[in-house]
Amino acid sequence: MNTMSNLAILGGRVIDPAQNVDRPAAVLIKDGRVEEITARPLSKGPEGYEVIDAAGLIVAPGFIDLHCHLREPGSEHKETIATGTAAAARGGFTTVCAMANTDPCPDNAAVVGDLLRRIERDAAVRVLPIGAITLGRRGEHLAPMAELAASGVVAFSDDGDPVMDPDVMRHALSYATGLRGVVHGAQRRLPIINHAEDRGLSRDGQMHDGAVAARLGLAGIPGEAEVAMVARDIHLAELTGGRLHIPHVSTRRAVEHVRAAKARGLHVTAEATPHHLTLTDVWAYGLHGETPHGLSLAAYDTNTKVSPPLRSQDDVDAVTGALADGTIDAIATDHAPHAMTDKVCTYHEAAKGINCLETAFAQVMSLVLGGRIALPALIERMSAAPARVLGLGLGSLKRGWPADLVFIDHDAEWTVDAGLFASKARNTPLDGVGLRGRVMATICAGRVVFDARAGLALPRPGNPRRAGDSSGGRT
Ligand SMILES: [Zn+2]
């Protein structure tokens, strides 16, 4: 298939939440941009258009991930821009934001410039870089934020390292109010994304502080570690008028703080991950969410170790409810690929993070099947909403916008096989789990970047290297 021809996508149910569209229609794509969502379905494409059959499928705006780890530069044995974006394409994502915990750290324009050249060369989908808040992500001195804004970052974050010093965070929020980044030719305010964890409370905790941690004999991380930091950052956003985005919200009390902040009119946004929306700390037993009578060899499943940790069912219910009512704006994966050596070890030694891009949609599709959120709203939280968080002109099939689309079979049942991931890494607690809802194809800027029906549109990346690496603690 000529990947840049004009395309007529026929036979699908088109869902575009930003335009309130949910109907059978054709989507026409010209020169990489959306030309039209037709008023009625077409039986054949216009002259000169290549037809893509979407019969039985949902056609929606491509997903946007506010938070993922591509590991390049610095940890290419875990993931690269090529493999990470191949995984993104398979997951239906057409835009991903690359988190700042690479080595070297993107705390200056030279590193961001190098990253943009690598993206230009290797990425299968659009990649938007996030710059560091502080030099070396050490939380001590602000990075040259104006220089970073001019270099093309879409947000500032020290990723898994919270800015613990409130005065540094105050200045970051304050300074960012005067900055405008240039994202896709338009001026944008750039949010500060601070990992919400008070290290004074989480200390050496390994998982959520609760009955499962007690039974497994692992040090717990109380929900208050997140709540305290979310509360502090909201107060600092109020003080400075700063633009705050809260990553991977995992607790009921943090949700309440975000809800109250929005009610006060603060420009605070928040995201939640597929795992914090669907999995609890019980998964640490390694039995796919079952609680055993006696511990089995499966217990201490290191693939469940993540930051913030998987929480209680009550927290999951609160986060899910907040996603449905819009308190939590968007779903973000926090895709965190790790090498075997980072996970085949004790729970204490294991690196934090879950490989998520290729399972994300099917995971959260379970919320639709469980009646927690409607499918168009779920799609909105993965497309238009994350675009709104960053002020991007993406996430909808509006006329003239980049033709980013995902094709979904919302009924397809499949079993996760981490061995088949396009990602270099295999660290998912869902290996062998049956899911419903599947991404069948992805089009990014008018190019087919993944098509499950045509075999695999992308070359299969090599097997994960198992070179000795022990950057434990990295998320
Ligand atoms: Zn992260």
Coordinates of C-alpha atoms and ligand atoms in Angstrom, one line a residue:
M1 CA 0.0 0.0 0.0
N2 CA 1.2 3.4 -0.9
T3 CA 1.1 4.9 2.6
M4 CA 0.7 8.5 1.5
S5 CA -2.1 8.1 -1.0
N6 CA -5.5 9.7 -0.5
L7 CA -7.7 7.4 1.5
A8 CA -11.4 6.7 1.7
I9 CA -12.2 4.8 4.9
L10 CA -15.5 3.1 4.3
G11 CA -18.0 1.0 6.4
G12 CA -17.0 2.1 9.9
R13 CA -18.8 3.7 12.8
V14 CA -17.1 7.0 13.2
I15 CA -16.8 8.3 16.7
D16 CA -15.3 11.8 17.1
P17 CA -16.2 13.1 20.5
A18 CA -14.9 16.6 20.0
Q19 CA -17.4 17.1 17.2
N20 CA -20.2 15.0 18.8
V21 CA -20.0 12.5 15.9
D22 CA -21.1 8.9 16.4
R23 CA -22.6 7.5 13.2
P24 CA -21.9 5.3 10.3
A25 CA -19.9 7.4 7.9
A26 CA -16.9 7.5 5.6
V27 CA -13.7 9.4 6.4
L28 CA -11.8 10.9 3.5
I29 CA -8.1 11.7 3.9
K30 CA -6.2 14.0 1.5
D31 CA -2.5 14.9 1.7
G32 CA -2.2 13.5 5.2
R33 CA -5.1 15.6 6.5
V34 CA -8.8 14.9 7.2
E35 CA -10.8 16.1 4.3
E36 CA -14.3 15.1 5.5
I37 CA -16.4 12.9 7.6
T38 CA -19.3 12.3 5.2
A39 CA -22.8 12.9 6.2
R40 CA -23.8 9.4 5.1
P41 CA -21.9 6.2 4.6
L42 CA -20.4 5.7 1.1
S43 CA -20.6 2.5 -0.8
K44 CA -17.4 3.3 -2.8
G45 CA -14.6 5.8 -2.5
P46 CA -14.2 8.9 -4.7
E47 CA -12.1 8.6 -7.9
G48 CA -8.4 8.4 -7.1
Y49 CA -8.8 7.4 -3.4
E50 CA -7.5 4.2 -2.0
V51 CA -10.2 2.4 -0.1
I52 CA -9.7 1.1 3.4
D53 CA -12.4 -1.3 4.6
A54 CA -13.5 -0.5 8.1
A55 CA -16.7 -2.6 8.1
G56 CA -17.5 -3.7 11.7
L57 CA -14.9 -1.4 13.2
I58 CA -15.0 1.9 15.1
V59 CA -13.0 4.7 13.5
A60 CA -11.9 7.3 15.9
P61 CA -9.2 10.0 16.4
G62 CA -5.8 8.4 17.1
F63 CA -4.9 8.2 20.8
I64 CA -2.6 10.7 22.5
D65 CA -0.4 9.6 25.4
L66 CA 0.7 12.4 27.7
H67 CA 3.2 10.2 29.5
C68 CA 5.4 7.5 28.2
H69 CA 9.0 6.3 28.4
L70 CA 10.9 5.7 25.2
R71 CA 14.2 5.2 27.0
E72 CA 16.3 6.8 24.3
P73 CA 18.9 8.2 24.7
G74 CA 20.5 6.2 27.5
S75 CA 18.6 3.0 28.0
E76 CA 18.2 1.6 24.5
H77 CA 18.4 -1.9 25.8
K78 CA 15.0 -1.3 27.4
E79 CA 13.3 0.6 24.5
T80 CA 14.2 2.8 21.6
I81 CA 12.2 5.5 19.8
A82 CA 11.7 3.0 17.0
T83 CA 10.4 0.1 19.2
G84 CA 8.5 2.4 21.6
T85 CA 6.7 4.1 18.8
A86 CA 6.0 0.8 17.0
A87 CA 4.3 -0.3 20.3
A88 CA 2.4 3.0 20.3
A89 CA 1.2 2.4 16.8
R90 CA -0.1 -1.0 17.8
G91 CA -1.8 0.5 20.7
G92 CA -3.6 3.0 18.6
F93 CA -1.5 5.9 19.7
T94 CA -0.6 8.5 17.0
T95 CA 1.0 11.0 19.4
V96 CA 3.1 10.2 22.5
C97 CA 4.9 12.5 24.9
A98 CA 8.3 11.3 25.8
M99 CA 9.1 11.7 29.4
A100 CA 12.2 13.4 30.6
N101 CA 14.1 10.7 32.5
T102 CA 16.5 9.9 29.7
D103 CA 20.3 10.0 29.9
P104 CA 21.5 12.6 29.1
C105 CA 18.6 14.5 30.7
P106 CA 16.7 16.9 28.5
D107 CA 17.5 19.9 30.6
N108 CA 19.0 22.0 27.8
A109 CA 18.2 22.8 24.1
A110 CA 21.1 20.7 22.8
V111 CA 19.7 17.4 24.3
V112 CA 16.2 18.3 23.1
G113 CA 17.6 19.1 19.6
D114 CA 19.4 15.7 19.5
L115 CA 16.1 14.0 20.6
L116 CA 14.1 15.7 17.9
R117 CA 16.6 14.5 15.3
R118 CA 16.3 10.9 16.5
I119 CA 12.5 11.3 16.5
E120 CA 12.6 12.6 12.9
R121 CA 14.7 9.6 11.9
D122 CA 13.1 6.7 13.8
A123 CA 9.6 7.4 15.1
A124 CA 6.6 5.6 13.7
V125 CA 4.2 8.1 15.3
R126 CA 4.4 11.7 16.4
V127 CA 6.6 12.1 19.5
L128 CA 6.5 15.3 21.6
P129 CA 9.4 15.8 24.1
I130 CA 8.9 16.8 27.7
G131 CA 11.8 18.9 29.2
A132 CA 13.1 18.7 32.7
I133 CA 12.0 21.1 35.4
T134 CA 15.4 21.1 37.2
L135 CA 19.0 20.6 36.1
G136 CA 19.7 16.9 36.0
R137 CA 16.2 16.3 37.5
R138 CA 17.9 16.8 40.8
G139 CA 15.2 19.1 42.2
E140 CA 17.7 21.8 43.2
H141 CA 18.1 24.4 40.4
L142 CA 15.6 25.2 37.6
A143 CA 16.6 24.1 34.1
P144 CA 16.8 26.9 31.5
M145 CA 13.0 26.7 31.0
A146 CA 12.8 29.5 28.4
E147 CA 15.5 27.8 26.3
L148 CA 13.7 24.5 26.6
A149 CA 10.4 26.1 25.7
A150 CA 12.0 27.6 22.5
S151 CA 13.5 24.2 21.7
G152 CA 10.2 22.5 21.3
V153 CA 9.2 20.8 24.6
V154 CA 5.5 20.5 25.3
A155 CA 5.7 20.4 29.1
F156 CA 8.2 20.3 32.0
S157 CA 8.6 17.3 34.3
D158 CA 11.3 15.7 36.4
D159 CA 9.3 12.5 35.8
G160 CA 9.6 10.0 38.7
D161 CA 11.6 12.4 40.8
P162 CA 9.3 14.7 42.6
V163 CA 10.4 18.3 43.1
M164 CA 10.5 18.0 46.8
D165 CA 11.7 21.6 47.6
P166 CA 8.5 23.7 47.6
D167 CA 10.4 26.9 46.8
V168 CA 11.8 25.3 43.6
M169 CA 8.4 24.1 42.7
R170 CA 6.9 27.5 43.4
H171 CA 9.5 29.2 41.1
A172 CA 9.0 26.5 38.3
L173 CA 5.2 27.2 38.3
S174 CA 5.7 30.9 38.5
Y175 CA 8.3 31.1 35.8
A176 CA 6.3 28.8 33.4
T177 CA 3.4 31.2 33.5
G178 CA 5.4 33.7 31.4
L179 CA 6.7 31.1 28.9
R180 CA 5.1 30.1 25.6
G181 CA 6.3 27.0 23.9
V182 CA 5.9 26.6 20.1
V183 CA 4.0 23.4 19.5
H184 CA 3.0 22.7 15.9
G185 CA 3.3 26.3 14.9
A186 CA 1.1 27.7 17.7
Q187 CA 2.0 29.3 21.0
R188 CA 1.2 27.2 24.0
R189 CA 1.4 27.5 27.7
L190 CA 3.5 24.7 29.1
P191 CA 2.3 22.8 32.1
I192 CA 4.5 21.7 35.0
I193 CA 4.0 17.9 35.6
N194 CA 5.3 17.0 39.1
H195 CA 5.5 13.4 40.2
A196 CA 3.1 13.4 43.2
E197 CA 5.0 11.6 45.9
D198 CA 6.2 13.0 49.2
R199 CA 9.4 11.0 49.6
G200 CA 9.3 11.7 53.3
L201 CA 6.2 9.5 53.5
S202 CA 6.9 6.9 50.8
R203 CA 10.5 6.3 52.0
D204 CA 11.6 2.8 51.2
G205 CA 8.0 1.5 50.4
Q206 CA 7.6 -1.1 47.8
M207 CA 3.9 -1.3 47.2
H208 CA 0.6 0.2 48.5
D209 CA 0.4 0.3 52.2
G210 CA -2.4 -2.2 53.0
A211 CA -3.3 -5.7 53.9
V212 CA -1.5 -7.2 50.9
A213 CA 1.8 -5.4 51.8
A214 CA 1.4 -6.6 55.4
R215 CA 0.9 -10.2 54.3
L216 CA 3.8 -10.1 51.8
G217 CA 6.0 -8.4 54.4
L218 CA 6.8 -5.5 52.1
A219 CA 7.2 -1.9 53.3
G220 CA 4.1 0.1 52.3
I221 CA 3.6 3.4 50.5
P222 CA 0.7 5.2 52.1
G223 CA -1.8 7.0 49.8
E224 CA -1.0 10.1 51.8
A225 CA 2.4 10.3 50.1
E226 CA 0.5 11.2 46.9
V227 CA -2.2 13.2 48.6
A228 CA 0.3 15.4 50.5
M229 CA 2.1 16.3 47.3
V230 CA -1.0 16.9 45.2
A231 CA -2.3 19.2 47.9
R232 CA 0.9 21.1 48.1
D233 CA 1.2 21.5 44.3
I234 CA -2.4 22.7 44.0
H235 CA -1.7 25.3 46.7
L236 CA 1.4 26.4 44.8
A237 CA -0.5 26.6 41.6
E238 CA -3.0 28.8 43.3
L239 CA -0.3 31.0 44.7
T240 CA 1.5 31.5 41.4
G241 CA -1.3 31.2 38.9
G242 CA 0.8 28.4 37.4
R243 CA -0.4 25.7 35.1
L244 CA -0.2 22.3 36.9
H245 CA -0.8 18.9 35.5
I246 CA -0.9 16.0 37.9
P247 CA 0.4 12.7 36.6
H248 CA -1.0 9.2 37.3
V249 CA -3.5 9.9 40.1
S250 CA -4.0 6.8 42.1
T251 CA -5.9 7.7 45.3
R252 CA -9.4 8.7 46.3
R253 CA -8.1 11.6 48.4
A254 CA -6.0 13.0 45.6
V255 CA -9.0 12.8 43.3
E256 CA -10.9 14.9 45.9
H257 CA -8.2 17.6 45.9
V258 CA -8.2 17.8 42.1
R259 CA -12.0 18.0 42.1
A260 CA -11.9 20.9 44.7
A261 CA -9.2 22.7 42.8
K262 CA -11.2 22.6 39.6
A263 CA -14.3 23.8 41.5
R264 CA -12.2 26.8 42.6
G265 CA -11.4 27.6 39.0
L266 CA -7.7 26.6 39.1
H267 CA -6.2 25.6 35.8
V268 CA -5.2 22.1 37.1
T269 CA -5.5 19.0 35.0
A270 CA -4.9 15.3 35.8
E271 CA -4.3 12.0 34.2
A272 CA -4.7 8.3 35.3
T273 CA -3.1 5.2 33.9
P274 CA -4.8 2.1 32.6
H275 CA -3.3 0.1 35.5
H276 CA -4.5 2.5 38.2
L277 CA -7.9 2.4 36.6
T278 CA -8.2 -1.4 36.5
L279 CA -5.7 -3.2 38.8
T280 CA -5.4 -3.3 42.6
D281 CA -2.6 -4.2 45.0
V282 CA -4.0 -7.7 45.1
W283 CA -2.3 -8.3 41.8
A284 CA 1.0 -8.4 43.6
Y285 CA 0.0 -12.0 44.6
G286 CA 0.7 -12.8 40.9
L287 CA -2.7 -14.5 40.3
H288 CA -4.3 -11.9 38.1
G289 CA -6.2 -10.2 40.8
E290 CA -7.1 -13.4 42.9
T291 CA -6.4 -13.6 46.6
P292 CA -4.8 -16.9 47.4
H293 CA -5.3 -18.9 50.6
G294 CA -1.6 -19.6 50.9
L295 CA 1.1 -17.7 49.0
S296 CA 2.2 -19.4 45.8
L297 CA 5.4 -19.1 43.8
A298 CA 3.6 -16.5 41.7
A299 CA 3.5 -14.1 44.6
Y300 CA 5.7 -11.0 44.6
D301 CA 5.0 -10.4 40.9
T302 CA 7.6 -7.7 40.1
N303 CA 5.6 -6.7 37.0
T304 CA 3.1 -5.2 39.4
K305 CA 5.7 -2.9 41.0
V306 CA 5.0 0.6 39.8
S307 CA 5.1 4.2 41.0
P308 CA 2.7 5.2 42.3
P309 CA 1.8 1.7 43.4
L310 CA -1.3 -0.2 42.5
R311 CA -3.9 0.8 45.2
S312 CA -7.0 -0.5 46.9
Q313 CA -10.3 -1.3 45.2
D314 CA -11.8 1.8 46.9
D315 CA -9.1 4.0 45.2
V316 CA -9.6 2.3 41.8
D317 CA -13.3 3.0 42.1
A318 CA -12.7 6.7 42.9
V319 CA -10.2 7.1 40.1
T320 CA -12.5 5.5 37.6
G321 CA -15.4 7.6 38.8
A322 CA -13.2 10.7 38.4
L323 CA -12.3 9.7 34.9
A324 CA -16.0 9.3 34.0
D325 CA -17.0 12.7 35.4
G326 CA -14.1 14.5 33.9
T327 CA -12.3 15.3 37.2
I328 CA -9.4 13.3 35.7
D329 CA -9.0 14.7 32.2
A330 CA -7.1 12.0 30.4
I331 CA -5.8 8.5 30.3
A332 CA -2.0 8.4 30.1
T333 CA -0.1 5.1 29.9
D334 CA 3.2 5.8 31.9
H335 CA 4.5 3.1 29.6
A336 CA 7.6 2.1 31.4
P337 CA 9.6 -0.7 29.6
H338 CA 12.2 -2.5 31.5
A339 CA 14.8 -5.2 30.8
M340 CA 14.5 -8.7 32.2
T341 CA 17.3 -8.0 34.6
D342 CA 15.2 -5.2 36.1
K343 CA 12.3 -7.5 36.9
V344 CA 13.6 -11.0 37.4
C345 CA 14.8 -10.3 40.9
T346 CA 13.3 -9.6 44.3
Y347 CA 10.4 -7.2 44.6
H348 CA 12.6 -4.9 46.6
E349 CA 15.3 -4.8 43.9
A350 CA 12.9 -4.6 40.9
A351 CA 12.5 -1.4 38.9
K352 CA 9.2 0.3 39.0
G353 CA 7.0 0.5 35.9
I354 CA 4.6 -1.3 33.6
N355 CA 4.8 -1.9 29.9
C356 CA 1.5 -0.5 28.8
L357 CA 1.2 0.9 25.3
E358 CA -0.1 -2.2 23.6
T359 CA -2.6 -3.2 26.2
A360 CA -3.8 0.2 27.3
F361 CA -7.0 0.4 25.2
A362 CA -8.2 -3.1 25.9
Q363 CA -7.5 -2.6 29.6
V364 CA -9.7 0.6 29.9
M365 CA -12.3 -0.9 27.5
S366 CA -13.1 -3.1 30.5
L367 CA -14.5 0.1 32.1
V368 CA -17.0 0.4 29.2
L369 CA -17.9 -3.3 29.5
G370 CA -18.4 -2.8 33.2
G371 CA -20.7 0.2 32.7
R372 CA -18.4 2.7 34.3
I373 CA -18.0 5.0 31.3
A374 CA -19.5 5.2 27.8
L375 CA -17.3 4.3 24.8
P376 CA -17.3 7.8 23.2
A377 CA -16.3 9.3 26.6
L378 CA -13.5 6.8 26.9
I379 CA -12.3 7.7 23.4
E380 CA -12.4 11.4 24.4
R381 CA -10.2 10.8 27.4
M382 CA -7.6 9.2 25.1
S383 CA -7.7 11.7 22.3
A384 CA -9.4 15.1 22.6
A385 CA -8.8 15.4 26.3
P386 CA -5.0 14.9 26.3
A387 CA -4.8 17.3 23.4
R388 CA -6.6 19.9 25.4
V389 CA -4.3 19.4 28.4
L390 CA -1.4 20.4 26.2
G391 CA -3.3 22.8 23.9
L392 CA -2.6 20.7 20.8
G393 CA -4.6 20.9 17.6
L394 CA -4.9 17.1 17.6
G395 CA -7.3 14.5 18.9
S396 CA -10.3 15.1 16.6
L397 CA -11.2 14.4 12.9
K398 CA -11.9 18.0 12.1
R399 CA -11.5 19.1 8.6
G400 CA -7.9 20.0 7.8
W401 CA -6.5 18.5 10.9
P402 CA -3.7 15.8 10.7
A403 CA -5.3 12.5 9.7
D404 CA -4.6 10.6 12.9
L405 CA -7.0 7.6 13.3
V406 CA -7.4 4.4 15.2
F407 CA -9.5 1.5 14.0
I408 CA -11.1 -0.5 16.9
D409 CA -12.8 -3.8 17.1
H410 CA -14.6 -3.3 20.4
D411 CA -15.8 -6.9 20.6
A412 CA -12.6 -8.7 19.7
E413 CA -11.4 -11.1 22.4
W414 CA -7.7 -11.7 22.7
T415 CA -5.1 -12.9 25.1
V416 CA -2.1 -10.8 26.0
D417 CA 1.1 -12.4 24.9
A418 CA 4.0 -10.2 26.0
G419 CA 6.3 -12.2 23.7
L420 CA 4.6 -10.7 20.8
F421 CA 5.0 -7.1 21.9
A422 CA 6.5 -4.6 19.5
S423 CA 8.0 -3.0 22.6
K424 CA 11.5 -4.4 23.5
A425 CA 10.3 -5.0 27.0
R426 CA 7.9 -7.6 28.4
N427 CA 7.1 -6.3 31.8
T428 CA 3.3 -6.5 32.0
P429 CA 1.3 -8.2 34.8
L430 CA -1.3 -9.0 32.1
D431 CA 0.7 -11.6 30.3
G432 CA -1.8 -14.5 29.6
V433 CA -4.8 -12.4 30.6
G434 CA -7.9 -12.4 28.3
L435 CA -9.0 -8.9 27.2
R436 CA -11.9 -7.6 25.1
G437 CA -11.5 -4.7 22.6
R438 CA -8.6 -4.5 20.2
V439 CA -6.9 -1.9 18.1
M440 CA -6.9 -3.2 14.5
A441 CA -5.1 -0.4 12.6
T442 CA -3.6 3.0 13.1
I443 CA -3.1 5.9 10.7
C444 CA -0.7 8.7 11.6
A445 CA -0.7 11.9 9.5
G446 CA -2.3 9.9 6.6
R447 CA 0.1 7.0 6.8
V448 CA -0.8 3.5 7.8
V449 CA 1.6 2.8 10.7
F450 CA -0.1 -0.4 11.9
D451 CA -2.6 -2.8 10.3
A452 CA -3.3 -6.1 12.1
R453 CA -5.2 -7.4 9.2
A454 CA -2.4 -7.0 6.7
G455 CA -0.1 -9.0 9.0
L456 CA 2.2 -6.5 10.6
A457 CA 2.7 -3.3 8.8
L458 CA 5.9 -2.6 10.7
P459 CA 9.0 -4.7 10.8
R460 CA 9.2 -6.7 14.0
P461 CA 11.9 -5.3 16.3
G462 CA 14.6 -7.6 17.6
N463 CA 14.3 -9.6 20.8
P464 CA 15.0 -7.7 24.0
R465 CA 18.6 -7.6 24.8
R466 CA 19.4 -8.8 28.3
A467 CA 22.5 -6.9 28.8
G468 CA 23.5 -6.3 32.4
D469 CA 21.7 -3.1 33.5
S470 CA 20.6 -2.4 37.0
S471 CA 19.1 1.1 36.9
G472 CA 16.6 -0.1 39.5
G473 CA 14.2 2.5 40.8
R474 CA 13.9 4.2 37.4
T475 CA 10.3 4.5 36.3
Ligands
ZN1 ZN 6.7 8.2 34.3

